Amino acid sequence: CHRGTGETAYGQHQGNRVAMPYATQADLVSRFGEQELIDQTDRINGAVVDAAVVAREIAYASAVIDAYLASRYALPLPDPVPDLLVGLCCDLARYALYTDAAPETVRDRYKDAVARLRDIAAGAIKLDLATPSVASSGLVQIDTGARLFSRENR
């Protein structure tokens, strides 16, 4: 991440705040195992995870997520990132790590992640965030409801 420039890890400016990736290499390892990351990133020796390849795909997956969220949420999102987005980012990044045909389970998880992102963008799934949405005006609306005691309700 380029903190001094306001540029995100995936090369997009987000105002004065820096958008961080929604997942880490450790998140991928905990979900899918280190061996799978080794198999998909170290094509020469097959011995270690190529952290640069993983970081690139996480950054790409984070940019895809931001594209879906931008119409409904103010970006970058505040910390902590909702667990749902961490999981979706991992599924998108995992799929992207497969340069050849991904196994069916990896493809299915990718398709499910995209479907969830579409649902979030459409408002069918709401993220639990402490920031206002893009659509909010910043004004507060108070609804007091019907009066219980009035001249008309005697």
Coordinates of C-alpha atoms in Angstrom, one line a residue:
C1 CA 0.0 0.0 0.0
H2 CA 1.3 3.4 -0.9
R3 CA 0.3 5.3 2.3
G4 CA 1.9 8.6 1.4
T5 CA 0.3 9.0 -1.9
G6 CA -3.3 8.1 -1.1
E7 CA -3.0 5.3 -3.6
T8 CA -4.4 1.9 -2.7
A9 CA -2.7 -1.4 -3.0
Y10 CA -4.5 -1.9 -6.2
G11 CA -3.6 1.5 -7.7
Q12 CA -6.7 3.5 -7.2
H13 CA -7.1 6.7 -5.2
Q14 CA -9.8 6.8 -2.6
G15 CA -9.7 10.4 -1.5
N16 CA -7.6 11.0 1.6
R17 CA -8.1 7.5 3.0
V18 CA -6.2 4.5 1.8
A19 CA -8.3 1.5 0.9
M20 CA -6.8 -1.7 2.1
P21 CA -7.3 -5.2 0.6
Y22 CA -10.3 -7.1 2.1
A23 CA -8.2 -10.2 2.8
T24 CA -4.6 -11.2 3.5
Q25 CA -2.4 -14.1 2.4
A26 CA -3.0 -15.5 6.0
D27 CA -6.7 -15.5 5.3
L28 CA -6.3 -17.5 2.2
V29 CA -4.0 -20.0 4.0
S30 CA -6.4 -20.4 6.8
R31 CA -9.3 -21.1 4.5
F32 CA -7.6 -23.2 1.7
G33 CA -4.3 -24.4 3.1
E34 CA -0.8 -23.4 2.3
Q35 CA -0.2 -26.2 -0.1
E36 CA -2.9 -25.0 -2.5
L37 CA -1.3 -21.5 -2.5
I38 CA 2.1 -23.1 -3.2
D39 CA 0.7 -25.2 -6.0
Q40 CA -1.0 -22.2 -7.6
T41 CA 1.8 -19.6 -7.2
D42 CA 5.2 -21.2 -7.3
R43 CA 5.3 -22.7 -10.8
I44 CA 9.0 -23.2 -10.8
N45 CA 10.0 -25.0 -7.6
G46 CA 6.6 -25.8 -6.0
A47 CA 8.2 -25.1 -2.6
V48 CA 6.9 -21.7 -1.3
V49 CA 4.0 -19.3 -1.7
D50 CA 4.8 -16.5 -4.1
A51 CA 3.6 -13.6 -2.0
A52 CA 3.7 -11.2 -4.9
V53 CA 1.3 -13.3 -6.9
V54 CA -1.1 -13.7 -4.0
A55 CA -1.0 -10.0 -3.2
R56 CA -1.8 -9.2 -6.9
E57 CA -4.8 -11.4 -6.9
I58 CA -6.1 -10.2 -3.5
A59 CA -5.7 -6.6 -4.8
Y60 CA -7.7 -7.5 -7.9
A61 CA -10.4 -9.2 -5.9
S62 CA -10.6 -6.2 -3.6
A63 CA -11.0 -3.9 -6.6
V64 CA -13.8 -6.1 -7.9
I65 CA -15.5 -5.9 -4.5
D66 CA -15.2 -2.2 -4.5
A67 CA -16.8 -2.0 -7.9
Y68 CA -19.9 -3.7 -6.6
L69 CA -20.0 -1.7 -3.3
A70 CA -19.3 1.7 -4.8
S71 CA -23.0 2.3 -5.7
R72 CA -24.2 1.6 -2.2
Y73 CA -21.4 2.3 0.3
A74 CA -18.9 5.0 0.9
L75 CA -15.4 3.7 0.1
P76 CA -13.0 2.8 1.5
L77 CA -14.9 0.9 4.1
P78 CA -14.0 1.4 7.7
D79 CA -12.1 -1.2 9.7
P80 CA -12.8 -3.9 10.7
V81 CA -13.8 -5.3 7.3
P82 CA -17.0 -7.4 7.6
D83 CA -16.2 -11.1 7.7
L84 CA -18.5 -11.7 4.7
L85 CA -16.2 -9.5 2.5
V86 CA -13.1 -11.3 3.8
G87 CA -14.6 -14.6 2.7
L88 CA -15.8 -13.2 -0.7
C89 CA -12.3 -11.7 -1.4
C90 CA -10.7 -15.0 -0.6
D91 CA -13.0 -16.9 -3.0
L92 CA -12.4 -14.4 -5.8
A93 CA -8.6 -14.3 -5.3
R94 CA -8.5 -18.1 -5.0
Y95 CA -10.3 -18.5 -8.4
A96 CA -7.9 -15.9 -10.0
L97 CA -4.9 -17.9 -8.8
Y98 CA -5.9 -20.8 -11.0
T99 CA -4.4 -19.9 -14.4
D100 CA -5.6 -23.2 -15.9
A101 CA -9.1 -24.7 -15.3
A102 CA -10.1 -24.3 -11.7
P103 CA -11.7 -27.3 -9.9
E104 CA -15.5 -27.3 -9.8
T105 CA -15.6 -26.4 -6.1
V106 CA -13.4 -23.3 -6.7
R107 CA -15.6 -22.2 -9.6
D108 CA -18.7 -22.7 -7.6
R109 CA -17.4 -20.7 -4.7
Y110 CA -16.4 -17.9 -7.2
K111 CA -19.9 -17.9 -8.7
D112 CA -21.4 -17.8 -5.3
A113 CA -19.2 -14.9 -4.3
V114 CA -20.2 -12.9 -7.4
A115 CA -23.9 -13.6 -6.8
R116 CA -23.5 -12.3 -3.2
L117 CA -21.7 -9.2 -4.4
R118 CA -24.6 -8.6 -6.9
D119 CA -27.0 -9.0 -4.0
I120 CA -25.1 -6.5 -1.9
A121 CA -25.1 -4.0 -4.8
A122 CA -28.8 -4.5 -5.2
G123 CA -29.5 -4.0 -1.5
A124 CA -30.7 -7.6 -0.9
I125 CA -27.8 -8.2 1.5
K126 CA -26.8 -5.3 3.8
L127 CA -23.3 -5.0 5.2
D128 CA -23.1 -4.1 8.9
L129 CA -21.1 -0.9 8.7
A130 CA -20.7 2.1 10.9
T131 CA -20.5 4.5 7.9
P132 CA -23.3 6.2 5.9
S133 CA -24.2 4.8 2.5
V134 CA -23.5 6.7 -0.6
A135 CA -27.2 7.4 -1.1
S136 CA -27.6 9.0 2.3
S137 CA -27.9 12.8 2.3
G138 CA -26.5 13.3 5.8
L139 CA -29.8 14.6 7.0
V140 CA -31.7 13.0 9.9
Q141 CA -35.4 12.1 9.5
I142 CA -37.4 11.8 12.6
D143 CA -40.8 10.0 12.4
T144 CA -42.8 10.7 15.6
G145 CA -45.7 8.6 14.5
A146 CA -49.4 9.4 15.2
R147 CA -50.3 11.5 18.2
L148 CA -51.7 9.6 21.0
F149 CA -53.5 12.5 22.7
S150 CA -55.0 15.2 20.6
R151 CA -58.3 17.1 20.3
E152 CA -59.3 14.8 17.5
N153 CA -58.6 11.6 19.5
R154 CA -60.9 12.2 22.5

